[in-house]
Amino acid sequence: INYTPWITKIQDTLWNTAEALVSQTITNDTWLISAPTSTPTLISASDTGISDNDHITRDTTPTFTISCENGGTVQLRESSTLLASGTCPGGNSISLTSSTLSGGVHNIHARQNTGSGYSNNSSSLSITLDTVAPNTPTISSIGGDITAPYTANTLTPEVVLETIAGEYATITGWSCVPYPATSTSVTCSPNSSLNQGTNTLNISLSDAAGNDTTRTATVWVDSILPSISSTIINNATLTLTYSEALNIN
């Protein structure tokens, strides 16, 4: 606080008077304390999952950046619980890593002390901590086959997976829609043709926090039509030789 100049008068015992113009800058730090200039920000590395700015994370000790006054003591808090503290360095910003948090919603705020007591709390940042992985991916069908071992008669069979809305289903080398899931299932198609014979699928389900569960599945692909390799007529007996085992109806 800069006070305006004032006039000082002095007198001696004979009533001689002198005046002096005095100007002095006085800083009252009690008046300068303020809440951190912004709400704590969850850093990208701690905002796990598909999005790094949705405030949904699996990080149980997340790190936040906080605006502060150089040299001030900064506290990271949830309600009255102290999560972390440190001294604001040059640059007017500090990074603080929280003590271990439990799963659920947390409202995180900060405050600082520049020498004359702590400021009011900053605005709160709401984050959701989720460390529970999705259930193991369940296959509804592969190429229309609903039971293992799965078989398909096309090189581009569709795979239908059971999901919960908001989950992200992936198969390596495949495209799954919708992404993320909006209902109880997604449909996946291979980005290129599968091989004849056995194909292994690497399937994953993840949530918004980045927790994931994986499994593998195999599908036998046979898209080649059978053929007759020879026809022999011998003594009125017809013998047919086929390229593979057939079910003849």
PDB file of C-alpha atoms in Angstrom:
ATOM      1  CA  ILE A   1       0.000   0.000   0.000  1.00  0.00           C
ATOM      2  CA  ASN A   2       1.505   3.375  -0.983  1.00  0.00           C
ATOM      3  CA  TYR A   3       0.400   6.199   1.327  1.00  0.00           C
ATOM      4  CA  THR A   4       0.226   9.809   0.032  1.00  0.00           C
ATOM      5  CA  PRO A   5       2.792  12.342   1.329  1.00  0.00           C
ATOM      6  CA  TRP A   6       2.048  14.304   4.503  1.00  0.00           C
ATOM      7  CA  ILE A   7       3.420  17.458   6.177  1.00  0.00           C
ATOM      8  CA  THR A   8       5.228  17.202   9.515  1.00  0.00           C
ATOM      9  CA  LYS A   9       5.609  20.261  11.780  1.00  0.00           C
ATOM     10  CA  ILE A  10       8.149  20.610  14.567  1.00  0.00           C
ATOM     11  CA  GLN A  11       8.528  23.393  17.159  1.00  0.00           C
ATOM     12  CA  ASP A  12      11.251  24.277  19.640  1.00  0.00           C
ATOM     13  CA  THR A  13      10.774  25.726  23.108  1.00  0.00           C
ATOM     14  CA  LEU A  14      10.688  29.274  21.693  1.00  0.00           C
ATOM     15  CA  TRP A  15       7.846  28.362  19.330  1.00  0.00           C
ATOM     16  CA  ASN A  16       9.960  28.408  16.221  1.00  0.00           C
ATOM     17  CA  THR A  17       8.166  26.233  13.703  1.00  0.00           C
ATOM     18  CA  ALA A  18       9.522  24.183  10.818  1.00  0.00           C
ATOM     19  CA  GLU A  19       7.618  22.146   8.298  1.00  0.00           C
ATOM     20  CA  ALA A  20       8.777  19.147   6.274  1.00  0.00           C
ATOM     21  CA  LEU A  21       7.130  17.222   3.446  1.00  0.00           C
ATOM     22  CA  VAL A  22       7.424  13.508   4.169  1.00  0.00           C
ATOM     23  CA  SER A  23       6.791  10.728   1.637  1.00  0.00           C
ATOM     24  CA  GLN A  24       7.095   7.125   2.699  1.00  0.00           C
ATOM     25  CA  THR A  25       6.029   3.851   1.126  1.00  0.00           C
ATOM     26  CA  ILE A  26       4.626   1.440   3.683  1.00  0.00           C
ATOM     27  CA  THR A  27       3.714  -2.114   2.786  1.00  0.00           C
ATOM     28  CA  ASN A  28       1.085  -3.801   4.911  1.00  0.00           C
ATOM     29  CA  ASP A  29       1.269  -7.437   3.825  1.00  0.00           C
ATOM     30  CA  THR A  30      -1.864  -8.281   5.791  1.00  0.00           C
ATOM     31  CA  TRP A  31      -3.811  -6.465   3.092  1.00  0.00           C
ATOM     32  CA  LEU A  32      -1.943  -8.134   0.223  1.00  0.00           C
ATOM     33  CA  ILE A  33      -2.768 -11.766   0.989  1.00  0.00           C
ATOM     34  CA  SER A  34      -5.095 -13.256  -1.602  1.00  0.00           C
ATOM     35  CA  ALA A  35      -6.206 -16.686  -2.675  1.00  0.00           C
ATOM     36  CA  PRO A  36      -4.110 -18.367  -5.377  1.00  0.00           C
ATOM     37  CA  THR A  37      -4.975 -16.705  -8.650  1.00  0.00           C
ATOM     38  CA  SER A  38      -6.492 -19.816 -10.184  1.00  0.00           C
ATOM     39  CA  THR A  39      -8.133 -23.098  -9.337  1.00  0.00           C
ATOM     40  CA  PRO A  40      -5.605 -25.964  -8.966  1.00  0.00           C
ATOM     41  CA  THR A  41      -4.974 -27.588 -12.340  1.00  0.00           C
ATOM     42  CA  LEU A  42      -4.585 -31.354 -12.705  1.00  0.00           C
ATOM     43  CA  ILE A  43      -1.502 -31.915 -14.873  1.00  0.00           C
ATOM     44  CA  SER A  44      -1.906 -33.914 -18.076  1.00  0.00           C
ATOM     45  CA  ALA A  45       0.289 -36.774 -16.856  1.00  0.00           C
ATOM     46  CA  SER A  46      -2.052 -37.282 -13.877  1.00  0.00           C
ATOM     47  CA  ASP A  47      -5.229 -36.987 -15.976  1.00  0.00           C
ATOM     48  CA  THR A  48      -5.056 -40.576 -17.210  1.00  0.00           C
ATOM     49  CA  GLY A  49      -7.218 -42.285 -19.825  1.00  0.00           C
ATOM     50  CA  ILE A  50      -8.259 -41.357 -23.357  1.00  0.00           C
ATOM     51  CA  SER A  51      -8.651 -37.661 -22.460  1.00  0.00           C
ATOM     52  CA  ASP A  52      -6.058 -35.672 -20.514  1.00  0.00           C
ATOM     53  CA  ASN A  53      -8.450 -32.869 -19.556  1.00  0.00           C
ATOM     54  CA  ASP A  54     -11.617 -34.586 -18.312  1.00  0.00           C
ATOM     55  CA  HIS A  55     -10.441 -34.731 -14.657  1.00  0.00           C
ATOM     56  CA  ILE A  56     -11.056 -38.491 -14.534  1.00  0.00           C
ATOM     57  CA  THR A  57      -7.981 -40.401 -13.407  1.00  0.00           C
ATOM     58  CA  ARG A  58      -6.653 -43.648 -11.992  1.00  0.00           C
ATOM     59  CA  ASP A  59      -3.646 -41.828 -10.435  1.00  0.00           C
ATOM     60  CA  THR A  60      -4.051 -42.132  -6.649  1.00  0.00           C
ATOM     61  CA  THR A  61      -1.373 -39.471  -6.015  1.00  0.00           C
ATOM     62  CA  PRO A  62      -2.203 -36.859  -8.667  1.00  0.00           C
ATOM     63  CA  THR A  63      -0.126 -33.720  -9.221  1.00  0.00           C
ATOM     64  CA  PHE A  64      -1.584 -30.212  -9.496  1.00  0.00           C
ATOM     65  CA  THR A  65      -0.170 -26.838 -10.541  1.00  0.00           C
ATOM     66  CA  ILE A  66      -1.201 -23.769  -8.547  1.00  0.00           C
ATOM     67  CA  SER A  67      -0.633 -20.051  -9.123  1.00  0.00           C
ATOM     68  CA  CYS A  68       0.989 -18.447  -6.084  1.00  0.00           C
ATOM     69  CA  GLU A  69       3.090 -15.565  -4.765  1.00  0.00           C
ATOM     70  CA  ASN A  70       6.845 -16.033  -4.857  1.00  0.00           C
ATOM     71  CA  GLY A  71       8.085 -17.217  -1.460  1.00  0.00           C
ATOM     72  CA  GLY A  72       4.642 -17.984  -0.085  1.00  0.00           C
ATOM     73  CA  THR A  73       3.742 -21.272   1.570  1.00  0.00           C
ATOM     74  CA  VAL A  74       1.123 -23.059  -0.514  1.00  0.00           C
ATOM     75  CA  GLN A  75      -1.191 -25.782   0.735  1.00  0.00           C
ATOM     76  CA  LEU A  76      -3.144 -28.258  -1.384  1.00  0.00           C
ATOM     77  CA  ARG A  77      -6.266 -29.279   0.510  1.00  0.00           C
ATOM     78  CA  GLU A  78      -9.543 -31.145   0.372  1.00  0.00           C
ATOM     79  CA  SER A  79     -11.945 -29.525   2.821  1.00  0.00           C
ATOM     80  CA  SER A  80      -9.862 -29.329   6.022  1.00  0.00           C
ATOM     81  CA  THR A  81      -7.483 -32.156   5.018  1.00  0.00           C
ATOM     82  CA  LEU A  82      -3.958 -31.147   4.032  1.00  0.00           C
ATOM     83  CA  LEU A  83      -2.848 -33.095   0.961  1.00  0.00           C
ATOM     84  CA  ALA A  84       0.486 -31.396   0.215  1.00  0.00           C
ATOM     85  CA  SER A  85       2.389 -28.168   0.817  1.00  0.00           C
ATOM     86  CA  GLY A  86       5.433 -26.332  -0.501  1.00  0.00           C
ATOM     87  CA  THR A  87       7.113 -22.968  -1.000  1.00  0.00           C
ATOM     88  CA  CYS A  88       6.188 -21.038  -4.127  1.00  0.00           C
ATOM     89  CA  PRO A  89       9.301 -20.755  -6.338  1.00  0.00           C
ATOM     90  CA  GLY A  90      10.103 -18.051  -8.832  1.00  0.00           C
ATOM     91  CA  GLY A  91       7.669 -18.005 -11.708  1.00  0.00           C
ATOM     92  CA  ASN A  92       4.613 -17.710  -9.493  1.00  0.00           C
ATOM     93  CA  SER A  93       3.525 -21.312  -9.963  1.00  0.00           C
ATOM     94  CA  ILE A  94       4.067 -24.490  -7.953  1.00  0.00           C
ATOM     95  CA  SER A  95       3.444 -28.190  -8.588  1.00  0.00           C
ATOM     96  CA  LEU A  96       2.224 -30.224  -5.634  1.00  0.00           C
ATOM     97  CA  THR A  97       1.647 -33.989  -5.537  1.00  0.00           C
ATOM     98  CA  SER A  98      -1.233 -35.104  -3.358  1.00  0.00           C
ATOM     99  CA  SER A  99      -1.027 -37.738  -0.678  1.00  0.00           C
ATOM    100  CA  THR A 100      -2.878 -40.948  -1.553  1.00  0.00           C
ATOM    101  CA  LEU A 101      -6.543 -40.444  -2.407  1.00  0.00           C
ATOM    102  CA  SER A 102      -9.333 -43.009  -2.297  1.00  0.00           C
ATOM    103  CA  GLY A 103     -11.676 -43.780  -5.155  1.00  0.00           C
ATOM    104  CA  GLY A 104     -14.555 -41.391  -5.821  1.00  0.00           C
ATOM    105  CA  VAL A 105     -15.064 -37.652  -6.317  1.00  0.00           C
ATOM    106  CA  HIS A 106     -12.649 -35.183  -4.701  1.00  0.00           C
ATOM    107  CA  ASN A 107     -12.930 -31.393  -4.547  1.00  0.00           C
ATOM    108  CA  ILE A 108      -9.418 -29.959  -4.389  1.00  0.00           C
ATOM    109  CA  HIS A 109      -8.550 -26.366  -3.467  1.00  0.00           C
ATOM    110  CA  ALA A 110      -5.476 -24.406  -2.416  1.00  0.00           C
ATOM    111  CA  ARG A 111      -4.465 -21.528  -0.161  1.00  0.00           C
ATOM    112  CA  GLN A 112      -1.245 -19.650   0.572  1.00  0.00           C
ATOM    113  CA  ASN A 113       0.525 -17.816   3.379  1.00  0.00           C
ATOM    114  CA  THR A 114       2.844 -14.946   2.425  1.00  0.00           C
ATOM    115  CA  GLY A 115       3.804 -14.174   6.009  1.00  0.00           C
ATOM    116  CA  SER A 116       0.713 -12.827   7.716  1.00  0.00           C
ATOM    117  CA  GLY A 117      -1.635 -15.781   7.798  1.00  0.00           C
ATOM    118  CA  TYR A 118      -3.330 -17.989   5.251  1.00  0.00           C
ATOM    119  CA  SER A 119      -5.508 -16.610   2.497  1.00  0.00           C
ATOM    120  CA  ASN A 120      -9.021 -17.676   1.702  1.00  0.00           C
ATOM    121  CA  ASN A 121      -9.384 -20.952  -0.173  1.00  0.00           C
ATOM    122  CA  SER A 122      -9.225 -20.893  -3.948  1.00  0.00           C
ATOM    123  CA  SER A 123     -12.046 -22.265  -6.056  1.00  0.00           C
ATOM    124  CA  SER A 124     -12.204 -26.062  -6.034  1.00  0.00           C
ATOM    125  CA  LEU A 125     -11.374 -28.466  -8.836  1.00  0.00           C
ATOM    126  CA  SER A 126     -13.547 -31.580  -8.903  1.00  0.00           C
ATOM    127  CA  ILE A 127     -11.772 -34.776  -9.982  1.00  0.00           C
ATOM    128  CA  THR A 128     -12.983 -38.374 -10.154  1.00  0.00           C
ATOM    129  CA  LEU A 129     -10.603 -41.126  -9.076  1.00  0.00           C
ATOM    130  CA  ASP A 130     -11.377 -44.568 -10.515  1.00  0.00           C
ATOM    131  CA  THR A 131      -9.032 -47.512 -10.081  1.00  0.00           C
ATOM    132  CA  VAL A 132     -11.518 -50.308 -10.919  1.00  0.00           C
ATOM    133  CA  ALA A 133     -10.877 -52.047 -14.239  1.00  0.00           C
ATOM    134  CA  PRO A 134     -13.746 -53.094 -16.531  1.00  0.00           C
ATOM    135  CA  ASN A 135     -14.898 -56.701 -16.590  1.00  0.00           C
ATOM    136  CA  THR A 136     -13.117 -59.124 -18.915  1.00  0.00           C
ATOM    137  CA  PRO A 137     -14.394 -58.526 -22.469  1.00  0.00           C
ATOM    138  CA  THR A 138     -17.288 -60.819 -23.371  1.00  0.00           C
ATOM    139  CA  ILE A 139     -17.738 -61.927 -26.980  1.00  0.00           C
ATOM    140  CA  SER A 140     -21.321 -62.028 -28.221  1.00  0.00           C
ATOM    141  CA  SER A 141     -20.390 -63.406 -31.634  1.00  0.00           C
ATOM    142  CA  ILE A 142     -17.623 -63.725 -34.204  1.00  0.00           C
ATOM    143  CA  GLY A 143     -18.760 -63.931 -37.801  1.00  0.00           C
ATOM    144  CA  GLY A 144     -22.217 -64.861 -36.547  1.00  0.00           C
ATOM    145  CA  ASP A 145     -20.887 -67.770 -34.475  1.00  0.00           C
ATOM    146  CA  ILE A 146     -22.001 -67.319 -30.856  1.00  0.00           C
ATOM    147  CA  THR A 147     -20.007 -70.105 -29.189  1.00  0.00           C
ATOM    148  CA  ALA A 148     -16.334 -71.002 -28.991  1.00  0.00           C
ATOM    149  CA  PRO A 149     -14.428 -72.380 -30.811  1.00  0.00           C
ATOM    150  CA  TYR A 150     -15.402 -69.655 -33.264  1.00  0.00           C
ATOM    151  CA  THR A 151     -15.420 -70.226 -37.004  1.00  0.00           C
ATOM    152  CA  ALA A 152     -16.097 -67.899 -39.924  1.00  0.00           C
ATOM    153  CA  ASN A 153     -16.535 -68.379 -43.659  1.00  0.00           C
ATOM    154  CA  THR A 154     -15.322 -64.882 -44.562  1.00  0.00           C
ATOM    155  CA  LEU A 155     -11.949 -63.169 -44.295  1.00  0.00           C
ATOM    156  CA  THR A 156     -13.616 -60.091 -42.785  1.00  0.00           C
ATOM    157  CA  PRO A 157     -15.905 -61.381 -40.027  1.00  0.00           C
ATOM    158  CA  GLU A 158     -17.519 -58.962 -37.592  1.00  0.00           C
ATOM    159  CA  VAL A 159     -16.982 -59.322 -33.863  1.00  0.00           C
ATOM    160  CA  VAL A 160     -19.669 -58.140 -31.439  1.00  0.00           C
ATOM    161  CA  LEU A 161     -18.506 -57.379 -27.890  1.00  0.00           C
ATOM    162  CA  GLU A 162     -20.575 -56.743 -24.788  1.00  0.00           C
ATOM    163  CA  THR A 163     -19.872 -53.325 -23.247  1.00  0.00           C
ATOM    164  CA  ILE A 164     -21.060 -50.708 -20.789  1.00  0.00           C
ATOM    165  CA  ALA A 165     -21.756 -47.201 -22.086  1.00  0.00           C
ATOM    166  CA  GLY A 166     -18.589 -45.104 -21.855  1.00  0.00           C
ATOM    167  CA  GLU A 167     -16.154 -48.015 -22.215  1.00  0.00           C
ATOM    168  CA  TYR A 168     -13.588 -48.115 -25.013  1.00  0.00           C
ATOM    169  CA  ALA A 169     -13.403 -51.463 -26.844  1.00  0.00           C
ATOM    170  CA  THR A 170     -10.439 -52.259 -29.063  1.00  0.00           C
ATOM    171  CA  ILE A 171      -9.126 -55.224 -31.018  1.00  0.00           C
ATOM    172  CA  THR A 172      -5.585 -54.843 -32.325  1.00  0.00           C
ATOM    173  CA  GLY A 173      -5.780 -54.221 -36.086  1.00  0.00           C
ATOM    174  CA  TRP A 174      -9.551 -53.763 -36.021  1.00  0.00           C
ATOM    175  CA  SER A 175     -11.976 -50.831 -35.849  1.00  0.00           C
ATOM    176  CA  CYS A 176     -14.747 -50.874 -33.242  1.00  0.00           C
ATOM    177  CA  VAL A 177     -17.832 -48.636 -33.278  1.00  0.00           C
ATOM    178  CA  PRO A 178     -19.224 -46.781 -31.524  1.00  0.00           C
ATOM    179  CA  TYR A 179     -16.099 -45.535 -29.744  1.00  0.00           C
ATOM    180  CA  PRO A 180     -16.666 -45.110 -26.865  1.00  0.00           C
ATOM    181  CA  ALA A 181     -19.592 -47.460 -26.446  1.00  0.00           C
ATOM    182  CA  THR A 182     -22.989 -45.817 -26.117  1.00  0.00           C
ATOM    183  CA  SER A 183     -24.942 -48.920 -25.137  1.00  0.00           C
ATOM    184  CA  THR A 184     -24.437 -52.580 -24.293  1.00  0.00           C
ATOM    185  CA  SER A 185     -22.443 -53.641 -27.366  1.00  0.00           C
ATOM    186  CA  VAL A 186     -19.980 -52.564 -30.041  1.00  0.00           C
ATOM    187  CA  THR A 187     -19.241 -54.058 -33.451  1.00  0.00           C
ATOM    188  CA  CYS A 188     -15.659 -54.517 -34.648  1.00  0.00           C
ATOM    189  CA  SER A 189     -14.409 -55.103 -38.191  1.00  0.00           C
ATOM    190  CA  PRO A 190     -10.866 -56.060 -39.272  1.00  0.00           C
ATOM    191  CA  ASN A 191      -8.829 -53.352 -41.001  1.00  0.00           C
ATOM    192  CA  SER A 192      -7.485 -55.987 -43.399  1.00  0.00           C
ATOM    193  CA  SER A 193      -8.433 -59.513 -44.375  1.00  0.00           C
ATOM    194  CA  LEU A 194      -7.738 -62.280 -41.880  1.00  0.00           C
ATOM    195  CA  ASN A 195      -5.697 -65.357 -42.743  1.00  0.00           C
ATOM    196  CA  GLN A 196      -7.143 -68.668 -43.700  1.00  0.00           C
ATOM    197  CA  GLY A 197      -6.999 -70.905 -40.667  1.00  0.00           C
ATOM    198  CA  THR A 198      -6.418 -69.802 -37.077  1.00  0.00           C
ATOM    199  CA  ASN A 199      -6.406 -66.099 -36.204  1.00  0.00           C
ATOM    200  CA  THR A 200      -5.745 -64.711 -32.720  1.00  0.00           C
ATOM    201  CA  LEU A 201      -7.606 -61.599 -31.593  1.00  0.00           C
ATOM    202  CA  ASN A 202      -6.181 -59.306 -28.885  1.00  0.00           C
ATOM    203  CA  ILE A 203      -9.174 -57.653 -27.236  1.00  0.00           C
ATOM    204  CA  SER A 204      -9.180 -54.827 -24.687  1.00  0.00           C
ATOM    205  CA  LEU A 205     -11.786 -52.894 -22.711  1.00  0.00           C
ATOM    206  CA  SER A 206     -10.794 -49.634 -21.009  1.00  0.00           C
ATOM    207  CA  ASP A 207     -12.665 -46.908 -19.145  1.00  0.00           C
ATOM    208  CA  ALA A 208     -12.372 -43.114 -19.065  1.00  0.00           C
ATOM    209  CA  ALA A 209      -9.749 -43.283 -16.301  1.00  0.00           C
ATOM    210  CA  GLY A 210      -7.512 -45.599 -18.361  1.00  0.00           C
ATOM    211  CA  ASN A 211      -8.118 -48.815 -16.422  1.00  0.00           C
ATOM    212  CA  ASP A 212      -8.151 -51.703 -18.878  1.00  0.00           C
ATOM    213  CA  THR A 213      -8.764 -55.448 -19.091  1.00  0.00           C
ATOM    214  CA  THR A 214      -7.537 -57.683 -21.910  1.00  0.00           C
ATOM    215  CA  ARG A 215      -8.159 -61.140 -23.293  1.00  0.00           C
ATOM    216  CA  THR A 216      -7.460 -63.149 -26.417  1.00  0.00           C
ATOM    217  CA  ALA A 217      -9.760 -65.173 -28.628  1.00  0.00           C
ATOM    218  CA  THR A 218      -9.221 -67.322 -31.718  1.00  0.00           C
ATOM    219  CA  VAL A 219     -11.304 -67.701 -34.830  1.00  0.00           C
ATOM    220  CA  TRP A 220     -10.864 -70.320 -37.540  1.00  0.00           C
ATOM    221  CA  VAL A 221     -11.432 -68.825 -40.982  1.00  0.00           C
ATOM    222  CA  ASP A 222     -12.265 -70.943 -44.021  1.00  0.00           C
ATOM    223  CA  SER A 223     -13.582 -68.983 -46.966  1.00  0.00           C
ATOM    224  CA  ILE A 224     -12.497 -71.445 -49.689  1.00  0.00           C
ATOM    225  CA  LEU A 225     -15.308 -73.339 -51.412  1.00  0.00           C
ATOM    226  CA  PRO A 226     -14.795 -77.093 -51.590  1.00  0.00           C
ATOM    227  CA  SER A 227     -14.087 -78.618 -54.986  1.00  0.00           C
ATOM    228  CA  ILE A 228     -14.150 -82.029 -56.641  1.00  0.00           C
ATOM    229  CA  SER A 229     -10.615 -83.020 -57.543  1.00  0.00           C
ATOM    230  CA  SER A 230     -11.489 -86.160 -59.556  1.00  0.00           C
ATOM    231  CA  THR A 231     -14.374 -88.254 -60.814  1.00  0.00           C
ATOM    232  CA  ILE A 232     -13.784 -91.958 -61.456  1.00  0.00           C
ATOM    233  CA  ILE A 233     -16.337 -94.315 -62.934  1.00  0.00           C
ATOM    234  CA  ASN A 234     -15.388 -97.949 -62.362  1.00  0.00           C
ATOM    235  CA  ASN A 235     -17.828-100.775 -62.868  1.00  0.00           C
ATOM    236  CA  ALA A 236     -20.751 -98.360 -62.412  1.00  0.00           C
ATOM    237  CA  THR A 237     -19.308 -97.083 -59.134  1.00  0.00           C
ATOM    238  CA  LEU A 238     -18.989 -93.303 -58.927  1.00  0.00           C
ATOM    239  CA  THR A 239     -16.109 -92.134 -56.711  1.00  0.00           C
ATOM    240  CA  LEU A 240     -15.798 -88.452 -55.863  1.00  0.00           C
ATOM    241  CA  THR A 241     -12.726 -86.928 -54.192  1.00  0.00           C
ATOM    242  CA  TYR A 242     -13.164 -83.564 -52.487  1.00  0.00           C
ATOM    243  CA  SER A 243     -10.631 -80.960 -51.405  1.00  0.00           C
ATOM    244  CA  GLU A 244     -11.817 -81.090 -47.768  1.00  0.00           C
ATOM    245  CA  ALA A 245     -14.168 -82.895 -45.472  1.00  0.00           C
ATOM    246  CA  LEU A 246     -17.811 -82.131 -46.264  1.00  0.00           C
ATOM    247  CA  ASN A 247     -21.211 -82.464 -44.729  1.00  0.00           C
ATOM    248  CA  ILE A 248     -23.302 -83.876 -47.565  1.00  0.00           C
ATOM    249  CA  ASN A 249     -27.051 -83.421 -47.342  1.00  0.00           C
TER     250      ASN A 249
END
